[in-house]
């Protein structure tokens, strides 16, 4: 969704803008796709000899106020704003700067960290950073994305070259290209799905209970009416008169982008945030209703007596609810595990999901007045796989899906029982 007040050429999905610190996400994705995630636990000094030489001369144990502990700082901490180093500084001056915080303690946003990360990426792959980043753009067919200033100004406004800090905040792209990036991440096109899931997890929390961080995700926990949070994995960026957002919802497999070019930085940021807020408000309820593909008509049944099935905003498919005591409620729900089976479509175009795994949770929900810090209302994570009889786990269900993504039948695997959707 590009917006512009000072454009060159047509403003559409291919309109090129500076994406600011969304560049950090591109740099991180490039590292993961080209070198995997095994390097993240290694000290940053493994990749930047200058820091290693400096660290030998510092007395960090005696004076951690004045000296950063480079030997103890990992590449992963640098990537996730957990290194405790300054926000903005040229590398040569960085070595004499005092640390902001102890490493691995609490997040402190840093552009300098991604300048350091750019050097590390170049060292790992033994190539210039620009070549490595442009190779990712080529693999994803992001033809309107650039590491340096684009040579043509027919489809955008270009006015900034950040030099060695480019990996932190100075790539150029379009909303269509960022959509290609987001789809690639959600579908694990270039990463093993396990690596994607490992990457898209909160690493640390901020002072805001609805905000967490990862490398370099800015994770927003969006409260829902049913008491469940939806985690949005976002990366925002502001530079000059540009503002950008890439927002992904792994729970729903969807995302969107916002790119703004305005007359001022403040104006661009304000417009981008309002657009992002509006899109989240409008899109989220719609995609949550997609749970309807698992249920039937007005009185949805799957051939199980009087047990009704309905959806509650991806809080699981409600199998049954009923009272077990005054103020208490027994809840049985099916939750998607993310495990699937796939095969090619009949026309051979691409694969589709043929089966989806679900697990059932059975909870006795406490009375509202009894809910406390140590008596939470939701303990689903604690009861998955807990129902066992005769050596068989009893919460194992599989939905069989049609090519159009609708559930056709459900199998209760402990009994080998298949029930048709009615």
Tab-separated table of N, CA, C and O in Angstrom, residues 142-200:
chain	number	residue	atom	x	y	z
A	142	UNK	N	12.658	-10.129	-6.398
A	142	UNK	CA	12.348	-8.781	-5.913
A	142	UNK	C	13.063	-7.773	-6.817
A	142	UNK	O	14.079	-7.176	-6.462
A	143	UNK	N	12.503	-7.584	-8.008
A	143	UNK	CA	13.181	-6.811	-9.049
A	143	UNK	C	13.219	-5.315	-8.761
A	143	UNK	O	13.993	-4.580	-9.387
A	144	UNK	N	12.394	-4.845	-7.834
A	144	UNK	CA	12.381	-3.417	-7.491
A	144	UNK	C	13.063	-3.141	-6.149
A	144	UNK	O	12.804	-2.122	-5.524
A	145	UNK	N	13.929	-4.043	-5.712
A	145	UNK	CA	14.627	-3.884	-4.439
A	145	UNK	C	16.119	-3.716	-4.693
A	145	UNK	O	16.690	-4.346	-5.588
A	146	UNK	N	16.748	-2.872	-3.869
A	146	UNK	CA	18.141	-2.498	-4.125
A	146	UNK	C	18.890	-2.321	-2.811
A	146	UNK	O	18.351	-1.797	-1.836
A	147	UNK	N	20.172	-2.735	-2.829
A	147	UNK	CA	21.046	-2.516	-1.688
A	147	UNK	C	21.531	-1.070	-1.656
A	147	UNK	O	21.616	-0.466	-0.594
A	148	UNK	N	21.842	-0.525	-2.834
A	148	UNK	CA	22.284	0.860	-2.936
A	148	UNK	C	21.215	1.682	-3.638
A	148	UNK	O	20.168	1.158	-4.041
A	149	UNK	N	21.488	2.964	-3.826
A	149	UNK	CA	20.551	3.832	-4.532
A	149	UNK	C	20.258	3.282	-5.921
A	149	UNK	O	21.189	2.975	-6.673
A	150	UNK	N	18.986	3.143	-6.285
A	150	UNK	CA	18.654	2.692	-7.646
A	150	UNK	C	19.176	3.671	-8.675
A	150	UNK	O	19.237	4.887	-8.434
A	151	UNK	N	19.559	3.148	-9.840
A	151	UNK	CA	20.114	4.013	-10.882
A	151	UNK	C	19.046	4.849	-11.573
A	151	UNK	O	19.322	5.922	-12.094
A	152	UNK	N	17.800	4.346	-11.579
A	152	UNK	CA	16.712	5.065	-12.248
A	152	UNK	C	15.798	5.716	-11.228
A	152	UNK	O	15.531	5.165	-10.173
A	153	UNK	N	15.325	6.921	-11.517
A	153	UNK	CA	14.406	7.616	-10.612
A	153	UNK	C	13.005	7.711	-11.205
A	153	UNK	O	12.228	8.567	-10.829
A	154	UNK	N	12.676	6.821	-12.133
A	154	UNK	CA	11.370	6.916	-12.802
A	154	UNK	C	10.231	6.366	-11.954
A	154	UNK	O	9.076	6.622	-12.232
A	155	UNK	N	10.538	5.578	-10.909
A	155	UNK	CA	9.470	4.960	-10.131
A	155	UNK	C	9.622	5.222	-8.644
A	155	UNK	O	9.245	4.415	-7.820
A	156	UNK	N	10.199	6.354	-8.251
A	156	UNK	CA	10.336	6.619	-6.831
A	156	UNK	C	11.172	7.850	-6.561
A	156	UNK	O	11.535	8.595	-7.467
A	157	UNK	N	11.484	8.066	-5.291
A	157	UNK	CA	12.289	9.201	-4.867
A	157	UNK	C	13.471	8.656	-4.071
A	157	UNK	O	13.287	7.957	-3.087
A	158	UNK	N	14.696	8.961	-4.502
A	158	UNK	CA	15.879	8.376	-3.880
A	158	UNK	C	16.840	9.491	-3.476
A	158	UNK	O	17.243	10.296	-4.298
A	159	UNK	N	17.220	9.506	-2.205
A	159	UNK	CA	18.055	10.617	-1.780
A	159	UNK	C	18.994	10.276	-0.628
A	159	UNK	O	19.527	11.157	0.014
A	160	UNK	N	19.233	8.990	-0.357
A	160	UNK	CA	20.048	8.669	0.794
A	160	UNK	C	20.885	7.425	0.541
A	160	UNK	O	20.387	6.411	0.072
A	161	UNK	N	22.184	7.533	0.848
A	161	UNK	CA	23.082	6.390	0.810
A	161	UNK	C	23.763	6.335	2.172
A	161	UNK	O	24.503	7.241	2.543
A	162	UNK	N	23.496	5.274	2.945
A	162	UNK	CA	23.986	5.193	4.322
A	162	UNK	C	25.334	4.502	4.446
A	162	UNK	O	25.807	4.265	5.561
A	163	UNK	N	25.967	4.165	3.325
A	163	UNK	CA	27.282	3.557	3.389
A	163	UNK	C	27.275	2.236	4.134
A	163	UNK	O	26.431	1.373	3.898
A	164	UNK	N	28.224	2.066	5.093
A	164	UNK	CA	28.336	0.795	5.819
A	164	UNK	C	27.153	0.531	6.744
A	164	UNK	O	26.998	-0.598	7.233
A	165	UNK	N	26.322	1.537	7.008
A	165	UNK	CA	25.154	1.320	7.857
A	165	UNK	C	23.933	0.902	7.039
A	165	UNK	O	22.843	0.726	7.579
A	166	UNK	N	24.116	0.687	5.739
A	166	UNK	CA	23.017	0.284	4.870
A	166	UNK	C	22.304	-0.975	5.367
A	166	UNK	O	21.069	-1.034	5.337
A	167	UNK	N	23.012	-2.019	5.851
A	167	UNK	CA	22.293	-3.205	6.343
A	167	UNK	C	21.357	-2.931	7.511
A	167	UNK	O	20.475	-3.732	7.807
A	168	UNK	N	21.544	-1.785	8.161
A	168	UNK	CA	20.693	-1.434	9.298
A	168	UNK	C	19.455	-0.667	8.875
A	168	UNK	O	18.415	-0.758	9.543
A	169	UNK	N	19.529	0.087	7.769
A	169	UNK	CA	18.364	0.924	7.507
A	169	UNK	C	18.315	1.660	6.200
A	169	UNK	O	17.688	2.722	6.124
A	170	UNK	N	18.924	1.143	5.130
A	170	UNK	CA	18.925	1.959	3.920
A	170	UNK	C	18.745	1.167	2.635
A	170	UNK	O	19.235	1.562	1.589
A	171	UNK	N	18.022	0.055	2.675
A	171	UNK	CA	17.667	-0.640	1.438
A	171	UNK	C	16.459	0.061	0.823
A	171	UNK	O	15.714	0.787	1.506
A	172	UNK	N	16.257	-0.208	-0.459
A	172	UNK	CA	15.090	0.300	-1.175
A	172	UNK	C	14.259	-0.874	-1.666
A	172	UNK	O	14.789	-1.910	-2.059
A	173	UNK	N	12.928	-0.717	-1.629
A	173	UNK	CA	12.058	-1.792	-2.084
A	173	UNK	C	10.688	-1.233	-2.435
A	173	UNK	O	10.446	-0.026	-2.354
A	174	UNK	N	9.788	-2.108	-2.823
A	174	UNK	CA	8.406	-1.734	-3.148
A	174	UNK	C	7.463	-2.593	-2.315
A	174	UNK	O	7.867	-3.600	-1.731
A	175	UNK	N	6.196	-2.205	-2.262
A	175	UNK	CA	5.240	-2.988	-1.472
A	175	UNK	C	5.045	-4.379	-2.075
A	175	UNK	O	4.891	-5.368	-1.359
A	176	UNK	N	5.070	-4.492	-3.403
A	176	UNK	CA	4.961	-5.815	-4.024
A	176	UNK	C	6.152	-6.697	-3.664
A	176	UNK	O	5.997	-7.891	-3.386
A	177	UNK	N	7.343	-6.106	-3.661
A	177	UNK	CA	8.538	-6.884	-3.329
A	177	UNK	C	8.540	-7.302	-1.857
A	177	UNK	O	8.927	-8.433	-1.523
A	178	UNK	N	8.113	-6.414	-0.972
A	178	UNK	CA	8.044	-6.786	0.443
A	178	UNK	C	6.997	-7.868	0.664
A	178	UNK	O	7.132	-8.703	1.566
A	179	UNK	N	5.953	-7.869	-0.158
A	179	UNK	CA	4.964	-8.948	-0.082
A	179	UNK	C	5.597	-10.280	-0.471
A	179	UNK	O	5.313	-11.318	0.138
A	180	UNK	N	6.464	-10.271	-1.486
A	180	UNK	CA	7.183	-11.485	-1.867
A	180	UNK	C	8.060	-11.967	-0.710
A	180	UNK	O	8.140	-13.167	-0.429
A	181	UNK	N	8.704	-11.029	-0.035
A	181	UNK	CA	9.536	-11.363	1.119
A	181	UNK	C	8.692	-12.000	2.219
A	181	UNK	O	9.049	-13.048	2.776
A	182	UNK	N	7.553	-11.368	2.537
A	182	UNK	CA	6.686	-11.881	3.593
A	182	UNK	C	6.140	-13.261	3.269
A	182	UNK	O	6.110	-14.146	4.141
A	183	UNK	N	5.714	-13.484	2.025
A	183	UNK	CA	5.209	-14.804	1.632
A	183	UNK	C	6.301	-15.865	1.750
A	183	UNK	O	6.049	-16.986	2.190
A	184	UNK	N	7.510	-15.495	1.355
A	184	UNK	CA	8.621	-16.442	1.449
A	184	UNK	C	8.872	-16.864	2.886
A	184	UNK	O	9.120	-18.044	3.159
A	185	UNK	N	8.776	-15.921	3.818
A	185	UNK	CA	8.991	-16.234	5.232
A	185	UNK	C	7.872	-17.123	5.753
A	185	UNK	O	8.117	-18.153	6.384
A	186	UNK	N	6.622	-16.745	5.484
A	186	UNK	CA	5.487	-17.515	5.996
A	186	UNK	C	5.441	-18.924	5.432
A	186	UNK	O	5.038	-19.865	6.121
A	187	UNK	N	5.867	-19.095	4.187
A	187	UNK	CA	5.806	-20.412	3.546
A	187	UNK	C	7.086	-21.220	3.737
A	187	UNK	O	7.171	-22.351	3.279
A	188	UNK	N	8.082	-20.625	4.392
A	188	UNK	CA	9.389	-21.288	4.555
A	188	UNK	C	9.953	-21.716	3.203
A	188	UNK	O	10.444	-22.826	3.031
A	189	UNK	N	9.894	-20.805	2.233
A	189	UNK	CA	10.395	-21.116	0.898
A	189	UNK	C	11.909	-21.340	0.889
A	189	UNK	O	12.416	-22.190	0.154
A	190	UNK	N	12.638	-20.560	1.683
A	190	UNK	CA	14.097	-20.626	1.669
A	190	UNK	C	14.686	-21.192	2.952
A	190	UNK	O	15.888	-21.426	3.022
A	191	UNK	N	13.863	-21.396	3.943
A	191	UNK	CA	14.318	-21.943	5.218
A	191	UNK	C	13.606	-23.260	5.501
A	191	UNK	O	12.489	-23.486	5.039
A	192	UNK	N	14.248	-24.096	6.268
A	192	UNK	CA	13.569	-25.249	6.822
A	192	UNK	C	12.442	-24.741	7.726
A	192	UNK	O	12.642	-23.780	8.478
A	193	UNK	N	11.235	-25.329	7.676
A	193	UNK	CA	10.147	-24.849	8.536
A	193	UNK	C	10.514	-24.782	10.014
A	193	UNK	O	10.044	-23.891	10.744
A	194	UNK	N	11.361	-25.696	10.474
A	194	UNK	CA	11.790	-25.656	11.876
A	194	UNK	C	12.591	-24.386	12.141
A	194	UNK	O	12.431	-23.740	13.184
A	195	UNK	N	13.454	-23.993	11.195
A	195	UNK	CA	14.220	-22.758	11.354
A	195	UNK	C	13.298	-21.550	11.393
A	195	UNK	O	13.499	-20.615	12.187
A	196	UNK	N	12.269	-21.548	10.534
A	196	UNK	CA	11.319	-20.437	10.535
A	196	UNK	C	10.627	-20.318	11.883
A	196	UNK	O	10.518	-19.227	12.455
A	197	UNK	N	10.146	-21.451	12.407
A	197	UNK	CA	9.455	-21.409	13.700
A	197	UNK	C	10.403	-20.995	14.819
A	197	UNK	O	10.009	-20.261	15.739
A	198	UNK	N	11.647	-21.440	14.741
A	198	UNK	CA	12.628	-21.068	15.754
A	198	UNK	C	12.888	-19.565	15.718
A	198	UNK	O	13.073	-18.920	16.756
A	199	UNK	N	12.909	-19.016	14.517
A	199	UNK	CA	13.178	-17.584	14.344
A	199	UNK	C	11.988	-16.739	14.807
A	199	UNK	O	12.171	-15.683	15.406
A	200	UNK	N	10.775	-17.208	14.537
A	200	UNK	CA	9.593	-16.408	14.850
A	200	UNK	C	9.049	-16.787	16.220
A	200	UNK	O	7.948	-17.320	16.375
